[in-house]
Coordinates of C-alpha atoms in Angstrom, one line a residue:
Chain A
M1 CA -60.7 38.9 -4.3
K2 CA -64.3 38.6 -3.3
G3 CA -65.3 39.1 -6.9
L4 CA -63.0 36.3 -8.0
I5 CA -64.4 33.9 -5.4
G6 CA -67.9 35.0 -6.5
L7 CA -66.9 33.9 -10.0
M8 CA -66.0 30.5 -8.8
E9 CA -69.3 29.9 -7.1
A10 CA -72.1 28.0 -8.7
P11 CA -74.9 30.4 -9.9
L12 CA -78.2 29.5 -8.1
P13 CA -81.6 29.2 -9.6
E14 CA -84.5 31.3 -8.2
G15 CA -87.0 29.8 -5.8
P16 CA -86.7 27.7 -2.7
Y17 CA -85.1 24.6 -4.3
Y18 CA -81.8 24.1 -6.0
G19 CA -83.1 20.9 -7.4
A20 CA -83.8 17.2 -6.8
L21 CA -81.2 14.6 -6.0
A22 CA -81.8 10.8 -6.4
E23 CA -79.5 8.0 -5.4
F24 CA -79.4 4.6 -7.2
A25 CA -78.0 1.3 -6.0
T26 CA -76.2 0.2 -9.1
P27 CA -74.8 1.6 -12.3
A28 CA -77.4 -0.4 -14.2
D29 CA -80.2 1.3 -12.3
L30 CA -78.6 4.7 -12.9
Y31 CA -78.3 3.9 -16.6
R32 CA -82.0 3.1 -17.0
A33 CA -83.0 6.1 -14.9
C34 CA -80.9 8.4 -17.1
E35 CA -82.8 7.1 -20.1
R36 CA -86.1 7.9 -18.3
V37 CA -85.0 11.4 -17.4
R38 CA -83.7 12.0 -20.9
D39 CA -87.0 10.8 -22.5
A40 CA -89.0 13.0 -20.1
G41 CA -87.3 15.9 -21.8
Y42 CA -85.2 17.4 -19.0
S43 CA -82.2 19.4 -20.1
K44 CA -80.5 20.8 -16.9
W45 CA -79.5 17.8 -15.1
D46 CA -76.5 15.6 -14.5
A47 CA -75.4 12.1 -13.4
H48 CA -72.7 11.5 -10.8
T49 CA -70.7 8.3 -10.6
P50 CA -67.5 7.2 -8.8
F51 CA -66.1 5.8 -12.1
P52 CA -66.9 6.2 -15.9
V53 CA -70.0 4.2 -16.9
H54 CA -69.7 3.1 -20.5
G55 CA -72.4 4.6 -22.8
L56 CA -73.9 6.8 -20.1
E57 CA -73.5 9.9 -22.3
G58 CA -75.8 8.1 -24.8
A59 CA -78.3 7.3 -22.1
M60 CA -78.2 10.9 -20.9
G61 CA -78.6 12.1 -24.5
M62 CA -75.6 14.4 -24.2
K63 CA -74.4 16.2 -27.3
R64 CA -70.7 16.1 -28.4
S65 CA -68.5 18.5 -26.6
K66 CA -67.6 21.8 -28.2
L67 CA -64.0 21.3 -27.0
P68 CA -62.5 20.1 -30.3
W69 CA -63.5 23.3 -32.0
I70 CA -61.9 25.4 -29.2
V71 CA -58.7 23.3 -29.6
L72 CA -58.7 23.7 -33.4
A73 CA -59.3 27.4 -33.3
L74 CA -56.5 28.0 -30.7
G75 CA -54.2 25.6 -32.4
L76 CA -54.5 27.3 -35.8
G77 CA -54.5 30.7 -34.0
G78 CA -51.2 29.8 -32.3
A79 CA -49.6 28.6 -35.5
A80 CA -50.7 31.8 -37.4
T81 CA -49.4 33.9 -34.5
G82 CA -46.1 32.2 -34.5
F83 CA -45.7 32.5 -38.3
A84 CA -46.8 36.2 -38.3
L85 CA -44.5 37.1 -35.4
Q86 CA -41.5 35.6 -37.1
T87 CA -42.4 37.2 -40.5
W88 CA -42.7 40.6 -38.8
V89 CA -39.5 40.3 -36.8
H90 CA -37.4 39.1 -39.7
T91 CA -38.7 41.3 -42.4
T92 CA -39.7 44.5 -40.6
A93 CA -38.8 44.9 -37.0
Y94 CA -35.2 43.6 -37.0
P95 CA -34.1 42.5 -40.5
L96 CA -30.9 40.5 -40.2
T97 CA -29.3 38.3 -42.8
I98 CA -28.7 34.8 -41.4
S99 CA -26.4 32.4 -43.2
G100 CA -26.9 34.2 -46.4
K101 CA -30.6 33.4 -46.7
P102 CA -33.3 35.8 -47.7
L103 CA -35.1 37.7 -44.9
F104 CA -38.4 35.9 -45.5
T105 CA -37.3 32.3 -45.2
W106 CA -40.5 30.4 -44.4
P107 CA -38.9 27.0 -43.9
A108 CA -37.0 28.4 -40.9
F109 CA -40.2 29.7 -39.4
I110 CA -41.9 26.3 -39.4
P111 CA -40.5 24.9 -36.1
I112 CA -41.7 27.8 -34.1
T113 CA -45.0 27.9 -36.0
F114 CA -45.5 24.2 -35.2
E115 CA -44.6 24.7 -31.5
L116 CA -46.9 27.6 -31.0
G117 CA -49.7 25.7 -32.8
V118 CA -49.2 22.8 -30.3
L119 CA -49.0 25.3 -27.4
G120 CA -52.3 27.0 -28.5
G121 CA -54.0 23.6 -29.0
A122 CA -52.8 22.3 -25.6
L123 CA -53.9 25.5 -23.8
G124 CA -57.2 25.4 -25.6
A125 CA -57.7 21.8 -24.5
V126 CA -57.0 22.5 -20.8
G127 CA -58.5 26.0 -20.6
G128 CA -61.5 25.0 -22.7
M129 CA -62.2 21.9 -20.6
L130 CA -62.1 24.0 -17.4
A131 CA -64.3 26.7 -18.9
L132 CA -66.9 24.2 -20.3
N133 CA -67.0 22.4 -17.0
K134 CA -67.4 25.8 -15.2
L135 CA -64.2 25.1 -13.2
P136 CA -62.7 26.1 -10.8
M137 CA -65.8 26.1 -8.5
H138 CA -65.0 26.0 -4.9
H139 CA -68.5 25.1 -3.7
H140 CA -71.7 23.6 -5.0
P141 CA -75.2 23.4 -3.4
L142 CA -75.1 19.6 -3.8
F143 CA -72.1 19.4 -1.4
D144 CA -74.5 20.5 1.4
V145 CA -76.2 17.1 1.1
K146 CA -74.3 14.7 3.4
R147 CA -75.3 11.6 1.4
F148 CA -74.0 13.1 -1.8
S149 CA -70.3 12.7 -0.7
R150 CA -70.7 9.0 -1.7
F151 CA -70.7 10.0 -5.4
S152 CA -66.9 9.6 -5.2
D153 CA -67.1 6.3 -3.3
D154 CA -70.0 3.9 -4.0
G155 CA -73.0 6.1 -4.8
F156 CA -74.7 6.7 -8.1
F157 CA -76.7 9.9 -8.3
I158 CA -78.9 12.0 -10.6
S159 CA -79.4 15.7 -9.9
I160 CA -82.1 17.7 -11.7
E161 CA -81.8 21.5 -11.3
S162 CA -84.8 23.6 -10.7
W163 CA -84.2 26.1 -13.5
D164 CA -85.0 23.3 -15.9
P165 CA -88.3 24.4 -17.5
R166 CA -89.8 20.9 -16.8
F167 CA -88.8 21.0 -13.1
D168 CA -91.7 20.6 -10.7
A169 CA -90.9 19.7 -7.1
S170 CA -93.5 17.0 -6.8
Q171 CA -93.5 15.6 -10.3
T172 CA -89.8 15.5 -10.7
V173 CA -89.5 13.6 -7.4
R174 CA -92.1 11.2 -8.5
L175 CA -90.3 10.6 -11.8
L176 CA -87.1 9.8 -10.1
E177 CA -88.8 7.5 -7.6
S178 CA -90.6 5.6 -10.4
A179 CA -87.2 5.4 -12.2
G180 CA -85.9 3.1 -9.5
A181 CA -84.2 5.5 -7.1
S182 CA -83.3 4.1 -3.7
H183 CA -83.6 7.6 -2.1
V184 CA -84.9 10.9 -3.5
Q185 CA -84.8 14.3 -1.9
L186 CA -85.2 18.0 -2.7
V187 CA -82.1 20.1 -2.3
E188 CA -82.8 23.6 -0.9
N189 CA -81.0 26.7 -2.1
P190 CA -78.3 27.8 0.3
K191 CA -79.3 30.9 2.3
Chain B
M1 CA -72.9 -3.9 -27.5
S2 CA -71.2 -6.8 -25.9
H3 CA -70.4 -10.2 -27.4
G4 CA -69.5 -12.3 -24.5
N5 CA -69.0 -15.5 -26.5
T6 CA -66.7 -15.5 -29.5
T7 CA -67.6 -18.9 -30.7
A8 CA -71.0 -17.3 -31.4
L9 CA -69.4 -15.5 -34.4
P10 CA -71.3 -16.9 -37.3
P11 CA -68.8 -18.7 -39.7
E12 CA -70.3 -17.1 -42.8
R13 CA -69.2 -13.7 -41.6
I14 CA -65.6 -14.6 -40.7
R15 CA -64.7 -17.2 -43.4
I16 CA -64.5 -16.7 -47.1
P17 CA -66.7 -19.6 -48.3
A18 CA -65.2 -22.2 -50.7
G19 CA -65.9 -21.2 -54.3
H20 CA -66.3 -17.5 -53.4
L21 CA -64.8 -15.1 -55.9
I22 CA -62.0 -14.1 -53.6
A23 CA -61.0 -17.8 -53.3
R24 CA -61.1 -18.2 -57.1
L25 CA -59.1 -15.1 -57.8
P26 CA -55.5 -16.3 -57.1
I27 CA -54.9 -18.4 -60.2
P28 CA -56.1 -15.7 -62.7
L29 CA -54.2 -13.1 -60.8
F30 CA -51.0 -15.1 -60.9
G31 CA -51.5 -15.4 -64.7
I32 CA -52.1 -11.7 -65.1
G33 CA -49.0 -11.0 -63.0
I34 CA -46.7 -13.2 -65.0
V35 CA -48.0 -11.9 -68.4
S36 CA -47.7 -8.3 -67.1
A37 CA -44.1 -8.9 -65.9
I38 CA -43.2 -10.2 -69.4
L39 CA -44.9 -7.2 -71.0
A40 CA -43.1 -4.8 -68.7
Y41 CA -39.8 -6.3 -69.8
A42 CA -40.8 -6.3 -73.5
T43 CA -42.0 -2.6 -73.5
A44 CA -39.2 -1.2 -71.3
G45 CA -36.8 -0.8 -74.2
S46 CA -33.7 -1.3 -72.0
A47 CA -32.8 -3.4 -69.0
R48 CA -32.2 -0.2 -67.1
N49 CA -35.8 1.1 -67.7
F50 CA -37.3 -2.2 -66.7
A51 CA -35.2 -2.3 -63.6
F52 CA -36.5 1.1 -62.5
S53 CA -40.1 0.3 -63.3
W54 CA -39.8 -3.0 -61.4
L55 CA -38.0 -1.3 -58.4
I56 CA -40.9 1.2 -58.0
A57 CA -43.6 -1.4 -58.1
V58 CA -41.8 -3.8 -55.8
L59 CA -40.9 -1.1 -53.2
F60 CA -44.5 0.1 -53.2
F61 CA -46.1 -3.3 -52.3
L62 CA -43.1 -4.3 -50.1
S63 CA -43.7 -1.2 -48.0
L64 CA -47.3 -2.4 -47.4
A65 CA -46.1 -5.8 -46.3
L66 CA -43.4 -4.3 -44.0
G67 CA -46.0 -1.9 -42.6
A68 CA -48.2 -4.9 -41.8
L69 CA -45.2 -6.6 -40.0
Y70 CA -44.7 -3.5 -37.9
F71 CA -48.4 -3.4 -37.1
V72 CA -48.6 -7.0 -35.9
L73 CA -45.4 -6.8 -33.8
I74 CA -46.3 -3.5 -32.2
H75 CA -49.8 -4.9 -31.6
Y76 CA -48.3 -7.8 -29.6
A77 CA -45.6 -5.7 -27.9
T78 CA -48.1 -3.2 -26.6
Q79 CA -50.8 -5.8 -25.9
A80 CA -53.3 -3.6 -27.9
G81 CA -56.9 -4.7 -27.6
W82 CA -58.8 -2.7 -30.2
G83 CA -57.2 -4.1 -33.3
I84 CA -57.4 -7.8 -32.7
V85 CA -60.4 -8.0 -35.1
V86 CA -58.2 -6.7 -37.9
R87 CA -54.9 -8.4 -36.9
R88 CA -55.5 -11.5 -39.0
L89 CA -55.8 -9.3 -42.1
A90 CA -52.5 -7.7 -41.2
E91 CA -51.0 -11.1 -40.6
N92 CA -52.0 -12.2 -44.1
V93 CA -50.5 -9.0 -45.6
M94 CA -47.2 -9.6 -43.8
A95 CA -47.2 -13.3 -44.8
T96 CA -46.7 -12.2 -48.4
L97 CA -43.1 -11.1 -47.5
P98 CA -41.5 -14.3 -48.9
L99 CA -43.1 -13.5 -52.3
F100 CA -41.0 -10.3 -52.3
A101 CA -37.8 -12.3 -51.9
I102 CA -38.6 -13.8 -55.3
L103 CA -39.8 -10.5 -56.8
F104 CA -36.5 -8.9 -55.7
I105 CA -34.4 -11.2 -57.8
P106 CA -34.6 -9.0 -61.0
I107 CA -33.5 -6.0 -58.9
L108 CA -30.4 -7.9 -57.7
V109 CA -29.6 -9.2 -61.2
L110 CA -29.9 -5.7 -62.6
M111 CA -28.3 -3.9 -59.7
G112 CA -25.6 -2.6 -62.0
D113 CA -28.3 -0.7 -64.0
L114 CA -29.9 0.8 -60.8
Y115 CA -27.1 1.6 -58.5
P116 CA -24.3 3.8 -59.9
W117 CA -21.8 2.7 -57.3
V118 CA -21.6 -0.8 -58.7
H119 CA -19.8 0.4 -61.9
E120 CA -17.9 3.2 -60.3
L121 CA -16.4 0.7 -57.8
A122 CA -15.6 -1.7 -60.6
E123 CA -13.6 1.0 -62.2
G124 CA -11.6 1.5 -59.1
G125 CA -13.7 4.0 -57.2
H126 CA -12.7 7.4 -56.0
G127 CA -13.4 10.0 -53.3
L128 CA -16.5 9.5 -51.2
L129 CA -17.5 6.2 -52.9
A130 CA -14.1 4.6 -52.2
K131 CA -14.6 5.5 -48.5
K132 CA -18.1 3.9 -48.6
A133 CA -16.8 0.8 -50.4
P134 CA -16.6 -1.4 -47.3
F135 CA -20.4 -1.0 -47.1
L136 CA -21.5 -0.4 -50.7
N137 CA -20.0 -3.3 -52.5
T138 CA -21.8 -6.0 -54.5
S139 CA -21.1 -9.0 -52.3
F140 CA -22.0 -7.3 -49.0
F141 CA -25.1 -5.7 -50.7
L142 CA -26.3 -9.2 -51.8
T143 CA -25.6 -10.7 -48.4
R144 CA -27.6 -8.0 -46.7
A145 CA -30.5 -8.4 -49.1
V146 CA -30.7 -12.1 -48.4
T147 CA -30.4 -11.5 -44.7
Y148 CA -33.3 -9.0 -44.7
F149 CA -35.6 -11.3 -46.6
V150 CA -34.7 -14.3 -44.5
L151 CA -35.3 -12.4 -41.2
W152 CA -38.5 -10.7 -42.4
S153 CA -40.0 -13.9 -43.8
A154 CA -39.0 -15.9 -40.7
I155 CA -40.6 -13.4 -38.3
A156 CA -43.7 -12.9 -40.4
L157 CA -44.4 -16.6 -41.0
Y158 CA -43.6 -17.4 -37.4
F159 CA -46.2 -14.9 -36.1
A160 CA -48.8 -15.7 -38.7
R161 CA -48.5 -19.5 -38.2
A162 CA -48.6 -19.2 -34.4
S163 CA -51.7 -17.1 -34.6
R164 CA -53.4 -19.6 -37.0
K165 CA -52.6 -22.5 -34.7
Q166 CA -54.2 -20.5 -31.8
D167 CA -57.5 -20.6 -33.8
A168 CA -57.9 -24.2 -32.8
T169 CA -56.2 -24.2 -29.4
S170 CA -57.3 -20.8 -27.9
D171 CA -54.1 -21.2 -25.8
V172 CA -53.2 -18.1 -23.7
A173 CA -49.6 -19.3 -23.7
T174 CA -49.4 -18.5 -27.5
S175 CA -50.3 -14.9 -26.9
L176 CA -47.8 -14.6 -24.1
R177 CA -45.0 -16.2 -26.1
L178 CA -45.7 -13.9 -29.1
K179 CA -45.8 -10.9 -26.8
R180 CA -42.4 -11.7 -25.4
L181 CA -40.9 -12.3 -28.9
A182 CA -42.5 -9.1 -30.4
G183 CA -40.1 -6.8 -28.6
P184 CA -36.8 -8.3 -29.9
A185 CA -38.4 -8.9 -33.3
L186 CA -39.3 -5.2 -33.5
I187 CA -35.6 -4.3 -32.9
V188 CA -34.5 -6.6 -35.7
L189 CA -37.2 -5.2 -38.0
A190 CA -36.4 -1.6 -37.3
L191 CA -32.7 -2.2 -38.0
T192 CA -33.1 -4.3 -41.1
Q193 CA -35.8 -2.0 -42.5
T194 CA -33.5 1.1 -41.9
F195 CA -30.6 -0.6 -43.7
A196 CA -32.8 -1.9 -46.5
S197 CA -34.0 1.6 -47.2
I198 CA -30.4 2.8 -47.3
D199 CA -29.4 0.0 -49.6
W200 CA -32.3 0.0 -52.0
V201 CA -33.4 3.7 -52.2
M202 CA -30.7 5.9 -50.7
S203 CA -27.8 4.3 -52.6
L204 CA -29.5 5.2 -55.9
S205 CA -27.6 8.4 -55.3
P206 CA -24.7 6.9 -53.5
E207 CA -22.9 10.2 -52.6
W208 CA -26.0 11.5 -50.9
Y209 CA -26.9 10.7 -47.4
S210 CA -29.6 11.6 -44.9
T211 CA -29.6 10.2 -41.3
M212 CA -33.4 10.5 -41.2
F213 CA -34.0 8.4 -44.3
G214 CA -34.7 5.1 -42.4
V215 CA -37.4 6.8 -40.3
Y216 CA -38.8 8.5 -43.4
W217 CA -39.2 5.1 -45.1
F218 CA -40.8 3.7 -42.0
A219 CA -43.3 6.5 -41.9
G220 CA -44.3 5.8 -45.5
C221 CA -44.6 2.1 -44.8
F222 CA -46.8 2.6 -41.8
V223 CA -49.2 5.2 -43.1
S224 CA -49.8 3.3 -46.3
F225 CA -50.3 0.1 -44.5
F226 CA -53.2 1.6 -42.4
A227 CA -54.7 3.0 -45.6
F228 CA -54.4 -0.4 -47.2
L229 CA -55.8 -2.2 -44.1
T230 CA -58.8 0.1 -44.2
L231 CA -59.4 -0.7 -47.9
V232 CA -59.1 -4.4 -47.2
V233 CA -61.7 -4.2 -44.4
M234 CA -64.1 -2.1 -46.5
G235 CA -63.6 -4.5 -49.4
L236 CA -64.5 -7.5 -47.3
K237 CA -67.5 -5.8 -45.8
R238 CA -68.9 -5.2 -49.3
W239 CA -69.0 -9.0 -49.6
G240 CA -71.0 -9.1 -46.4
L241 CA -68.0 -10.5 -44.5
L242 CA -67.0 -9.1 -41.1
T243 CA -70.5 -7.8 -40.5
D244 CA -71.0 -7.0 -36.8
V245 CA -67.3 -7.9 -36.3
V246 CA -65.5 -4.8 -37.6
G247 CA -67.6 -1.8 -37.0
V248 CA -67.6 2.0 -36.6
E249 CA -65.5 1.9 -33.5
H250 CA -62.8 0.1 -35.4
Y251 CA -63.0 2.4 -38.4
H252 CA -62.5 5.3 -35.9
D253 CA -59.3 3.8 -34.7
L254 CA -58.0 2.9 -38.2
G255 CA -58.8 6.5 -39.1
K256 CA -56.9 7.8 -36.1
M257 CA -53.9 5.8 -37.0
L258 CA -54.1 6.9 -40.6
F259 CA -54.3 10.5 -39.4
A260 CA -51.5 10.2 -36.9
F261 CA -49.1 8.7 -39.3
T262 CA -50.0 11.2 -42.0
V263 CA -48.8 13.8 -39.5
F264 CA -45.8 11.7 -38.5
W265 CA -44.7 11.3 -42.2
A266 CA -44.9 15.1 -42.7
Y267 CA -43.0 15.7 -39.5
I268 CA -40.2 13.4 -40.6
G269 CA -40.3 14.5 -44.2
F270 CA -40.1 18.2 -43.3
S271 CA -37.4 17.7 -40.7
Q272 CA -35.3 15.9 -43.3
Y273 CA -35.8 18.7 -45.8
F274 CA -35.3 21.4 -43.2
L275 CA -32.0 20.2 -41.9
I276 CA -30.6 19.6 -45.3
W277 CA -31.8 23.0 -46.5
Y278 CA -30.5 24.8 -43.5
G279 CA -27.1 23.1 -43.5
N280 CA -26.8 23.8 -47.2
L281 CA -24.0 21.3 -47.9
P282 CA -23.8 20.5 -51.6
E283 CA -23.5 16.7 -51.2
E284 CA -26.8 16.8 -49.1
T285 CA -28.8 19.4 -51.0
V286 CA -28.3 17.6 -54.3
F287 CA -31.2 15.3 -53.4
F288 CA -33.7 18.2 -53.2
R289 CA -32.1 20.1 -56.1
H290 CA -32.9 17.2 -58.4
R291 CA -36.5 17.1 -57.1
L292 CA -37.1 20.9 -57.5
I293 CA -36.4 21.1 -61.3
G294 CA -38.8 20.6 -64.1
T295 CA -42.1 18.8 -63.4
W296 CA -40.4 17.2 -60.3
R297 CA -41.0 20.5 -58.6
S298 CA -44.8 20.0 -59.1
V299 CA -44.5 16.4 -57.8
S300 CA -42.7 17.7 -54.7
L301 CA -45.5 20.2 -54.1
L302 CA -48.1 17.5 -54.7
L303 CA -46.5 15.5 -51.9
A304 CA -46.5 18.5 -49.5
F305 CA -50.2 19.2 -50.2
G306 CA -51.5 15.8 -51.1
H307 CA -49.6 13.7 -48.6
F308 CA -50.1 16.1 -45.7
I309 CA -52.0 19.4 -45.8
V310 CA -55.2 18.1 -47.6
P311 CA -55.5 14.8 -45.7
F312 CA -54.6 16.5 -42.5
F313 CA -57.7 18.6 -42.6
F314 CA -59.8 15.9 -44.3
L315 CA -59.1 13.1 -41.8
M316 CA -59.2 15.4 -38.7
P317 CA -63.0 15.4 -37.9
R318 CA -64.4 12.5 -35.9
T319 CA -67.3 12.2 -38.4
V320 CA -65.0 11.4 -41.3
K321 CA -63.2 8.6 -39.3
R322 CA -66.6 7.1 -38.3
N323 CA -68.1 7.2 -41.9
A324 CA -67.2 4.2 -44.0
R325 CA -67.4 6.0 -47.3
L326 CA -65.4 9.1 -46.3
L327 CA -62.8 7.0 -44.6
T328 CA -62.4 4.8 -47.7
I329 CA -61.9 7.9 -49.8
G330 CA -59.2 9.1 -47.3
A331 CA -57.5 5.7 -47.3
A332 CA -57.5 5.4 -51.1
W333 CA -56.1 8.9 -51.4
M334 CA -53.3 8.2 -48.9
I335 CA -52.3 4.9 -50.8
A336 CA -52.1 6.9 -54.0
M337 CA -50.0 9.5 -52.3
H338 CA -47.7 6.9 -51.0
L339 CA -47.1 5.7 -54.6
V340 CA -46.3 9.3 -55.5
D341 CA -43.8 9.4 -52.7
I342 CA -42.0 6.3 -53.9
V343 CA -42.0 7.5 -57.5
W344 CA -40.6 10.8 -56.2
L345 CA -37.8 9.0 -54.4
V346 CA -36.8 6.7 -57.2
M347 CA -37.8 8.0 -60.6
P348 CA -35.8 11.3 -60.6
I349 CA -32.7 9.1 -60.9
V350 CA -33.8 7.7 -64.3
H351 CA -35.7 10.7 -65.5
P352 CA -33.8 13.7 -64.1
F353 CA -35.5 16.4 -66.1
G354 CA -39.1 15.7 -65.2
F355 CA -41.8 13.1 -64.4
K356 CA -42.3 10.6 -67.2
L357 CA -44.5 7.6 -67.3
R358 CA -43.5 4.6 -69.4
L359 CA -45.7 1.7 -70.5
S360 CA -43.3 -0.5 -68.6
D361 CA -44.0 1.4 -65.3
L362 CA -47.7 0.5 -65.7
F363 CA -47.0 -3.2 -66.6
A364 CA -44.5 -3.6 -63.8
F365 CA -47.0 -2.1 -61.3
L366 CA -49.8 -4.3 -62.6
A367 CA -47.5 -7.4 -62.4
V368 CA -46.5 -6.9 -58.8
A369 CA -50.1 -5.8 -57.9
A370 CA -51.6 -8.9 -59.4
L371 CA -49.0 -11.3 -57.8
F372 CA -49.3 -9.6 -54.4
K373 CA -53.1 -9.5 -54.5
G374 CA -53.3 -13.1 -55.8
L375 CA -51.2 -14.3 -52.8
L376 CA -53.2 -12.2 -50.4
C377 CA -56.5 -13.6 -51.6
R378 CA -55.1 -17.1 -51.2
L379 CA -54.0 -16.4 -47.7
L380 CA -57.3 -14.7 -46.8
S381 CA -59.3 -17.7 -48.0
G382 CA -57.1 -20.2 -46.1
A383 CA -58.2 -19.3 -42.5
P384 CA -60.8 -17.3 -40.6
L385 CA -60.7 -13.6 -41.2
V386 CA -60.3 -12.9 -37.4
P387 CA -58.1 -14.7 -34.9
V388 CA -61.0 -16.7 -33.4
G389 CA -58.7 -18.3 -30.9
D390 CA -57.3 -15.1 -29.4
P391 CA -58.4 -15.0 -25.8
R392 CA -58.8 -11.2 -26.0
L393 CA -61.0 -11.2 -29.1
P394 CA -64.2 -10.4 -27.1
E395 CA -62.4 -7.3 -25.8
S396 CA -61.7 -6.2 -29.3
L397 CA -65.3 -7.0 -30.5
S398 CA -66.9 -4.9 -27.9
F399 CA -64.3 -2.1 -28.1
E400 CA -65.7 1.4 -27.8
N401 CA -63.9 4.8 -28.1
M402 CA -64.3 7.0 -25.0

């Protein structure tokens, strides 16, 4: 049980700080700040907003998600499994003549092949999304910052994590301040 | 990218200028159409051959116009936003429906050569056909054909005209009225389109029946319409029209619809085959029996791979849908496959032992293509290419996929 909970915790970077957290007054300020952070070459950072901001993924320089490939692989895998299972059952494991048709009647296998393809794709989409988002995670160091709870109400935040190779406590804070943050602070690693 | 003000759309991008090639095309195209129609009749050899050549050509282009009518009605009924920039193009395609009422006259005149039940009933009728006589008889058939064309033309022209009037008034009330009417109009269209497919295609083999045939026909109409709409957009863009009006985000949605209805067609087509194959009743299986002998077997396989498996994987990636050149290839391919689908439905009746192309098939296709395109060019040059008065046009212009 303890191991399972450990899995659901955010891994922590080494050193005294988890990272830097900056708050912005408006989505527009956040958008411009994201472009600054992106252009400064940071890679391990994130933006937190109460609602989707159009085009933010471009301002953050995010790459396309790998999720479609996971869905495709599991969808095709599910379909192949369904077809193979029926072929094996009908021709080898339990051969039975049904309505005078040959044992290997591929058209009859299509509905289940299709359904397992859909099932595989759907599980791939949900499971893949959770895995890529590192969910479920029951706690995160940013939650220790009181101010951060406003990310789900009216706050717009950027967090830069300290294992980013460009992270430097004073320089990163200065970058965020010059990018128009209304408040910047360093977040300590939990003890 | 946000265009707050639609009046800022430069007219040279959304209007075909007077004297432009597209505006000068209709007259020559009408000429080519009439000459080709005469050539089709002259080269056919028999009235029956001409009737089948003509039926395939008319059904192909009619399905594009019906697909457009579905698109516009569904667009209003669902209050879709993304496609308002391409709605005027669809309105012009559906406004060609009255032309098909005229193009359908040869089919009605020659119905005795096309539909075997006409003569069998005249000789008294027997068995299954005698039971179907209350529906499959000449006078009711003609009445229905007239009804379909009157209803389709009325709905299409009403919606197209109201939208054009809105160009000047920008009246929200027009949008709301059309939205309210779109639902009932869709019900009328779905029913008439289903019965039309039964009348004109299914009754070619009058003892055969499939309860999925109406949906199958719809699937073909809709997927080929999205392919056609994509080609019209790309064609206009090559003339420098619709620049910065229809863009990558709209291609992406056209591609998604093309992909979705490619899958839908396959789902319906396979379901129809599967139930008939499984039930194994002679009066049902005869349809596929005729399409699995000789070269028709190869055409059936071409449909399975060319109309589904290949485009399924080709149209799947996001990059293809957002690339004008690749999407154009996909759309052209799907249009061609839709033609194969119609040939596969109709031609085995006249050439039961294998696919055969006659000169009259080509001339008939050219004739209907030229007349259809001529009218479409005329409609396109008669009004702005986007519904400039639609209050939600800015939403469509700045549309982005999440």
